[in-house]
Amino acid sequence: MSIPVAVADLGETLARFGAGFLLTTDPTVLPARVKVVSVRPVLDDDLLLLGSPGRGSLANAAANETVTLLFPPLQAGDFSLIVDGTAEVSGDGLRVRPTGAVLHRPAGGGPA
């Protein structure tokens, strides 16, 4: 089950979550590999600012600006927040412009 989150409402929604995960990919490696690092973005106007996500993430974002941020639920049964965006390297950090966001709760009751 997914509930769309308007980009304008992202700040209020983010306040309900803790640290998240930045997912980037390196388009020069096949098969593609996803790099995942823990981040605590700060919302500044309509941008998510990520300080020092690491050299690998910066290189991936420079080569492929499409990124995803995943914020897991703080309690079992709650929603996760998934934010898609485009990233721009800024010094040793990233500036991510959100392009879409959803609150997501898995369907069903567990593993099949």
Coordinates of N, CA, C and O in Angstrom, one line a residue:
M1 N 0.8 -1.2 0.0 CA 0.0 0.0 0.0 C 0.9 1.2 0.0 O 1.8 1.4 0.8
S2 N 0.6 2.1 -0.9 CA 1.4 3.4 -1.0 C 0.5 4.6 -1.0 O -0.5 4.6 -1.6
I3 N 1.0 5.6 -0.3 CA 0.3 6.9 -0.2 C 1.2 8.0 -0.7 O 2.3 8.2 -0.2
P4 N 0.8 8.6 -1.8 CA 1.7 9.7 -2.3 C 1.9 10.8 -1.3 O 1.0 11.2 -0.6
V5 N 3.1 11.4 -1.3 CA 3.4 12.6 -0.5 C 3.8 13.7 -1.4 O 4.7 13.6 -2.2
A6 N 3.1 14.8 -1.3 CA 3.4 16.0 -2.1 C 4.8 16.5 -1.7 O 5.1 16.5 -0.5
V7 N 5.6 16.9 -2.7 CA 6.9 17.4 -2.4 C 6.8 18.6 -1.4 O 7.6 18.7 -0.5
A8 N 5.8 19.4 -1.5 CA 5.6 20.5 -0.6 C 5.4 20.1 0.8 O 5.6 20.8 1.8
D9 N 4.9 18.8 1.0 CA 4.6 18.3 2.4 C 5.8 17.5 2.9 O 5.7 16.8 4.0
L10 N 6.9 17.4 2.2 CA 8.0 16.5 2.6 C 8.6 16.9 3.9 O 8.9 16.0 4.7
G11 N 8.8 18.1 4.2 CA 9.4 18.5 5.5 C 8.6 18.0 6.7 O 9.2 17.4 7.6
E12 N 7.3 18.1 6.6 CA 6.4 17.7 7.7 C 6.5 16.1 7.8 O 6.6 15.6 8.9
T13 N 6.5 15.5 6.7 CA 6.6 14.0 6.7 C 8.0 13.5 7.2 O 8.0 12.6 8.0
L14 N 9.0 14.1 6.7 CA 10.4 13.7 7.2 C 10.6 13.9 8.7 O 11.3 13.1 9.3
A15 N 9.9 14.8 9.3 CA 10.0 15.0 10.7 C 9.6 13.8 11.5 O 10.0 13.6 12.7
R16 N 8.8 12.9 10.9 CA 8.4 11.7 11.6 C 9.3 10.5 11.5 O 9.1 9.4 12.0
F17 N 10.5 10.7 10.8 CA 11.5 9.7 10.6 C 12.8 10.0 11.1 O 13.1 11.2 11.3
G18 N 13.6 9.0 11.3 CA 15.0 9.2 11.8 C 15.9 9.2 10.6 O 15.6 9.7 9.5
A19 N 17.1 8.6 10.7 CA 18.1 8.5 9.7 C 17.5 7.6 8.5 O 16.6 6.8 8.7
G20 N 18.0 7.9 7.3 CA 17.5 7.2 6.2 C 18.7 6.6 5.4 O 19.9 6.6 5.9
F21 N 18.4 6.0 4.3 CA 19.5 5.4 3.4 C 19.4 6.1 2.0 O 18.4 6.2 1.5
L22 N 20.6 6.4 1.5 CA 20.8 6.9 0.2 C 21.1 5.8 -0.7 O 22.1 5.0 -0.4
L23 N 20.4 5.6 -1.8 CA 20.7 4.6 -2.8 C 21.2 5.2 -4.1 O 20.4 6.1 -4.6
T24 N 22.4 4.8 -4.5 CA 22.9 5.3 -5.8 C 23.4 4.2 -6.6 O 23.6 3.1 -6.1
T25 N 23.6 4.4 -7.9 CA 24.1 3.3 -8.7 C 25.2 3.9 -9.6 O 25.2 5.1 -9.9
D26 N 26.1 3.0 -10.0 CA 27.2 3.4 -10.9 C 26.9 2.8 -12.3 O 26.9 1.6 -12.5
P27 N 26.6 3.7 -13.2 CA 26.1 3.3 -14.5 C 27.3 2.7 -15.4 O 27.0 2.1 -16.4
T28 N 28.5 2.8 -14.9 CA 29.6 2.2 -15.6 C 29.9 0.8 -15.3 O 30.7 0.1 -16.0
V29 N 29.2 0.2 -14.3 CA 29.4 -1.2 -13.9 C 28.2 -2.0 -14.3 O 27.1 -1.6 -14.0
L30 N 28.5 -3.1 -15.0 CA 27.4 -4.0 -15.3 C 27.7 -5.4 -14.8 O 28.8 -5.9 -15.0
P31 N 26.8 -6.1 -14.2 CA 25.5 -5.6 -13.8 C 25.6 -4.5 -12.8 O 26.5 -4.5 -12.0
A32 N 24.6 -3.6 -12.9 CA 24.6 -2.5 -12.0 C 24.5 -2.9 -10.5 O 23.9 -3.9 -10.2
R33 N 25.2 -2.2 -9.7 CA 25.2 -2.4 -8.3 C 24.7 -1.2 -7.6 O 25.1 -0.1 -7.9
V34 N 23.9 -1.4 -6.6 CA 23.3 -0.3 -5.8 C 24.2 -0.1 -4.6 O 24.6 -1.1 -3.9
K35 N 24.6 1.1 -4.3 CA 25.4 1.5 -3.1 C 24.4 2.1 -2.1 O 23.6 3.0 -2.5
V36 N 24.5 1.6 -0.9 CA 23.5 2.1 0.1 C 24.4 2.7 1.3 O 25.3 2.0 1.8
V37 N 24.1 3.9 1.7 CA 24.8 4.5 2.8 C 23.7 5.2 3.7 O 22.7 5.7 3.2
S38 N 24.0 5.3 5.0 CA 23.1 5.9 6.0 C 23.3 7.4 5.9 O 24.5 7.9 5.8
V39 N 22.2 8.2 5.9 CA 22.3 9.6 5.8 C 21.2 10.3 6.7 O 20.3 9.6 7.1
R40 N 21.4 11.5 7.1 CA 20.5 12.3 7.8 C 20.3 13.6 7.0 O 21.0 14.6 7.3
P41 N 19.5 13.7 6.0 CA 19.3 14.9 5.2 C 18.7 16.0 6.0 O 17.9 15.8 6.9
V42 N 19.0 17.2 5.5 CA 18.4 18.4 6.1 C 17.6 19.0 4.9 O 18.1 19.2 3.8
L43 N 16.3 19.4 5.1 CA 15.5 20.0 4.1 C 15.8 21.5 4.1 O 15.7 22.1 5.2
D44 N 16.2 22.0 3.0 CA 16.4 23.4 2.8 C 15.6 23.9 1.6 O 16.0 23.6 0.5
D45 N 14.5 24.6 1.9 CA 13.6 25.0 0.9 C 13.1 23.7 0.2 O 12.5 22.9 0.9
D46 N 13.4 23.5 -1.1 CA 12.9 22.3 -1.8 C 14.0 21.3 -2.0 O 13.8 20.4 -2.9
L47 N 15.1 21.5 -1.3 CA 16.3 20.5 -1.6 C 16.5 19.8 -0.3 O 16.4 20.3 0.8
L48 N 17.0 18.5 -0.5 CA 17.5 17.7 0.7 C 19.0 17.8 0.6 O 19.6 17.4 -0.4
L49 N 19.6 18.3 1.7 CA 21.1 18.4 1.7 C 21.7 17.3 2.5 O 21.2 17.0 3.6
L50 N 22.6 16.6 1.9 CA 23.2 15.4 2.5 C 24.7 15.7 2.6 O 25.4 15.8 1.6
G51 N 25.2 15.8 3.8 CA 26.6 16.1 4.1 C 27.4 14.8 4.1 O 27.1 13.9 4.8
S52 N 28.5 14.8 3.3 CA 29.5 13.8 3.4 C 28.9 12.3 3.3 O 29.2 11.5 4.2
P53 N 28.2 12.0 2.2 CA 27.8 10.6 2.1 C 28.9 9.6 1.7 O 28.6 8.4 1.7
G54 N 30.0 10.1 1.3 CA 31.2 9.2 1.0 C 31.6 9.4 -0.5 O 30.7 9.8 -1.3
R55 N 32.8 9.0 -0.7 CA 33.3 9.2 -2.1 C 32.6 8.3 -3.1 O 32.4 8.8 -4.2
G56 N 32.3 7.1 -2.8 CA 31.6 6.2 -3.7 C 30.2 6.8 -4.1 O 29.8 6.8 -5.3
S57 N 29.5 7.2 -3.1 CA 28.2 7.8 -3.4 C 28.3 9.1 -4.2 O 27.5 9.3 -5.1
L58 N 29.2 9.9 -3.9 CA 29.4 11.1 -4.7 C 29.8 10.8 -6.1 O 29.2 11.4 -7.1
A59 N 30.7 9.8 -6.3 CA 31.0 9.4 -7.7 C 29.8 8.9 -8.4 O 29.6 9.2 -9.6
N60 N 29.1 8.0 -7.8 CA 27.9 7.5 -8.4 C 26.9 8.6 -8.8 O 26.3 8.6 -9.9
A61 N 26.6 9.5 -7.9 CA 25.7 10.6 -8.2 C 26.2 11.5 -9.3 O 25.4 12.0 -10.1
A62 N 27.5 11.7 -9.4 CA 28.1 12.5 -10.5 C 27.8 11.8 -11.8 O 27.6 12.5 -12.8
A63 N 27.9 10.5 -11.8 CA 27.7 9.7 -13.0 C 26.3 9.4 -13.4 O 25.9 9.2 -14.5
N64 N 25.4 9.4 -12.4 CA 24.0 9.1 -12.5 C 23.2 9.8 -11.5 O 23.2 9.4 -10.3
E65 N 22.6 10.9 -11.9 CA 22.0 11.8 -10.9 C 20.7 11.3 -10.3 O 20.2 11.8 -9.3
T66 N 20.2 10.2 -10.8 CA 19.0 9.6 -10.2 C 19.3 8.9 -8.9 O 20.1 7.9 -8.9
V67 N 18.6 9.3 -7.8 CA 18.9 8.7 -6.5 C 17.5 8.4 -5.8 O 16.5 8.9 -6.2
T68 N 17.6 7.5 -4.8 CA 16.5 7.3 -4.0 C 16.9 7.3 -2.5 O 18.0 6.9 -2.2
L69 N 16.0 7.9 -1.7 CA 16.2 7.9 -0.2 C 15.1 7.0 0.4 O 14.0 7.2 0.0
L70 N 15.5 6.2 1.3 CA 14.6 5.3 2.0 C 14.7 5.5 3.5 O 15.8 5.5 4.0
F71 N 13.6 5.8 4.1 CA 13.5 6.0 5.5 C 12.6 4.9 6.1 O 11.4 4.9 5.9
P72 N 13.2 4.0 6.8 CA 12.5 2.8 7.4 C 11.5 3.3 8.5 O 11.8 4.3 9.1
P73 N 10.5 2.5 8.8 CA 9.6 2.8 9.9 C 10.3 2.8 11.2 O 11.2 2.0 11.4
L74 N 9.9 3.7 12.1 CA 10.5 3.7 13.4 C 9.9 2.6 14.3 O 10.5 2.1 15.3
Q75 N 8.7 2.1 14.0 CA 8.1 1.0 14.7 C 7.5 0.0 13.7 O 7.1 0.4 12.6
A76 N 7.5 -1.3 14.1 CA 7.0 -2.3 13.2 C 5.5 -2.0 12.9 O 4.7 -1.5 13.7
G77 N 5.2 -2.2 11.6 CA 3.8 -1.9 11.1 C 3.6 -0.5 10.6 O 2.6 -0.3 10.0
D78 N 4.5 0.4 10.9 CA 4.4 1.7 10.4 C 4.8 1.8 8.9 O 5.4 0.9 8.3
F79 N 4.6 3.0 8.3 CA 5.0 3.2 6.9 C 6.5 3.5 6.8 O 7.1 4.1 7.7
S80 N 7.1 3.1 5.7 CA 8.4 3.6 5.3 C 8.2 4.8 4.4 O 7.1 5.0 3.8
L81 N 9.2 5.7 4.3 CA 9.1 6.8 3.3 C 10.1 6.6 2.3 O 11.3 6.3 2.6
I82 N 9.7 6.7 1.0 CA 10.6 6.5 -0.1 C 10.6 7.8 -0.9 O 9.5 8.3 -1.3
V83 N 11.7 8.4 -1.1 CA 11.8 9.7 -1.9 C 12.7 9.5 -3.1 O 13.9 9.1 -2.9
D84 N 12.2 9.7 -4.3 CA 13.1 9.7 -5.5 C 13.5 11.1 -5.8 O 12.8 12.1 -5.5
G85 N 14.7 11.3 -6.4 CA 15.1 12.6 -6.7 C 16.3 12.6 -7.7 O 16.8 11.6 -8.1
T86 N 16.7 13.8 -8.0 CA 17.9 14.0 -8.8 C 19.0 14.7 -7.9 O 18.6 15.6 -7.1
A87 N 20.2 14.2 -8.0 CA 21.3 14.7 -7.1 C 22.3 15.5 -7.9 O 22.6 15.3 -9.0
E88 N 22.8 16.5 -7.1 CA 23.9 17.3 -7.6 C 25.0 17.3 -6.6 O 24.7 17.6 -5.4
V89 N 26.2 17.0 -7.0 CA 27.4 17.0 -6.1 C 27.7 18.5 -5.7 O 27.7 19.3 -6.6
S90 N 27.9 18.7 -4.4 CA 28.2 20.1 -3.9 C 29.3 19.9 -2.9 O 29.0 19.6 -1.7
G91 N 30.5 20.1 -3.3 CA 31.6 19.9 -2.4 C 31.7 18.5 -2.0 O 31.8 17.6 -2.9
D92 N 31.7 18.2 -0.7 CA 31.7 16.8 -0.3 C 30.3 16.3 0.1 O 30.2 15.3 0.8
G93 N 29.3 17.0 -0.4 CA 27.9 16.6 -0.1 C 27.1 16.5 -1.3 O 27.6 16.7 -2.4
L94 N 25.8 16.2 -1.1 CA 24.9 16.2 -2.2 C 23.7 17.1 -2.0 O 23.3 17.2 -0.8
R95 N 23.2 17.6 -3.0 CA 21.9 18.4 -3.0 C 20.9 17.6 -3.8 O 21.1 17.4 -5.0
V96 N 19.9 17.1 -3.2 CA 18.9 16.3 -3.9 C 17.6 17.0 -4.0 O 17.0 17.5 -3.0
R97 N 17.1 17.1 -5.3 CA 15.8 17.7 -5.6 C 14.8 16.6 -5.7 O 14.9 15.8 -6.6
P98 N 13.9 16.5 -4.7 CA 12.9 15.4 -4.7 C 12.0 15.6 -6.0 O 11.6 16.6 -6.3
T99 N 11.8 14.4 -6.6 CA 10.9 14.4 -7.8 C 9.6 13.6 -7.5 O 8.6 13.7 -8.2
G100 N 9.6 12.9 -6.3 CA 8.4 12.2 -5.9 C 8.6 11.5 -4.6 O 9.8 11.3 -4.2
A101 N 7.6 11.2 -3.9 CA 7.7 10.6 -2.6 C 6.4 9.8 -2.2 O 5.3 10.2 -2.6
V102 N 6.6 8.7 -1.5 CA 5.4 7.9 -1.1 C 5.7 7.4 0.3 O 6.8 7.1 0.7
L103 N 4.6 7.2 1.1 CA 4.6 6.4 2.3 C 4.3 5.0 1.8 O 3.3 4.9 1.1
H104 N 5.0 4.0 2.3 CA 4.8 2.7 1.8 C 4.7 1.7 3.0 O 5.5 1.7 3.9
R105 N 3.7 0.9 2.9 CA 3.6 -0.2 3.9 C 3.4 -1.5 3.1 O 2.6 -1.6 2.2
P106 N 4.2 -2.5 3.4 CA 4.1 -3.8 2.6 C 2.7 -4.4 2.7 O 2.1 -4.3 3.7
A107 N 2.3 -5.0 1.6 CA 1.0 -5.7 1.6 C 1.2 -7.0 2.2 O 2.3 -7.6 2.3
G108 N 0.1 -7.6 2.8 CA 0.1 -8.9 3.3 C 0.7 -8.9 4.7 O 1.0 -7.9 5.3
G109 N 0.8 -10.2 5.2 CA 1.2 -10.3 6.6 C 2.6 -10.9 6.9 O 2.9 -11.2 8.0
G110 N 3.4 -11.1 5.8 CA 4.7 -11.6 6.1 C 5.2 -12.4 4.9 O 4.6 -12.4 3.8
P111 N 6.3 -13.2 5.1 CA 6.9 -14.0 4.1 C 5.9 -15.1 3.6 O 5.1 -15.6 4.3
A112 N 6.1 -15.4 2.3 CA 5.2 -16.4 1.7 C 5.8 -17.8 2.0 O 6.9 -18.0 2.2

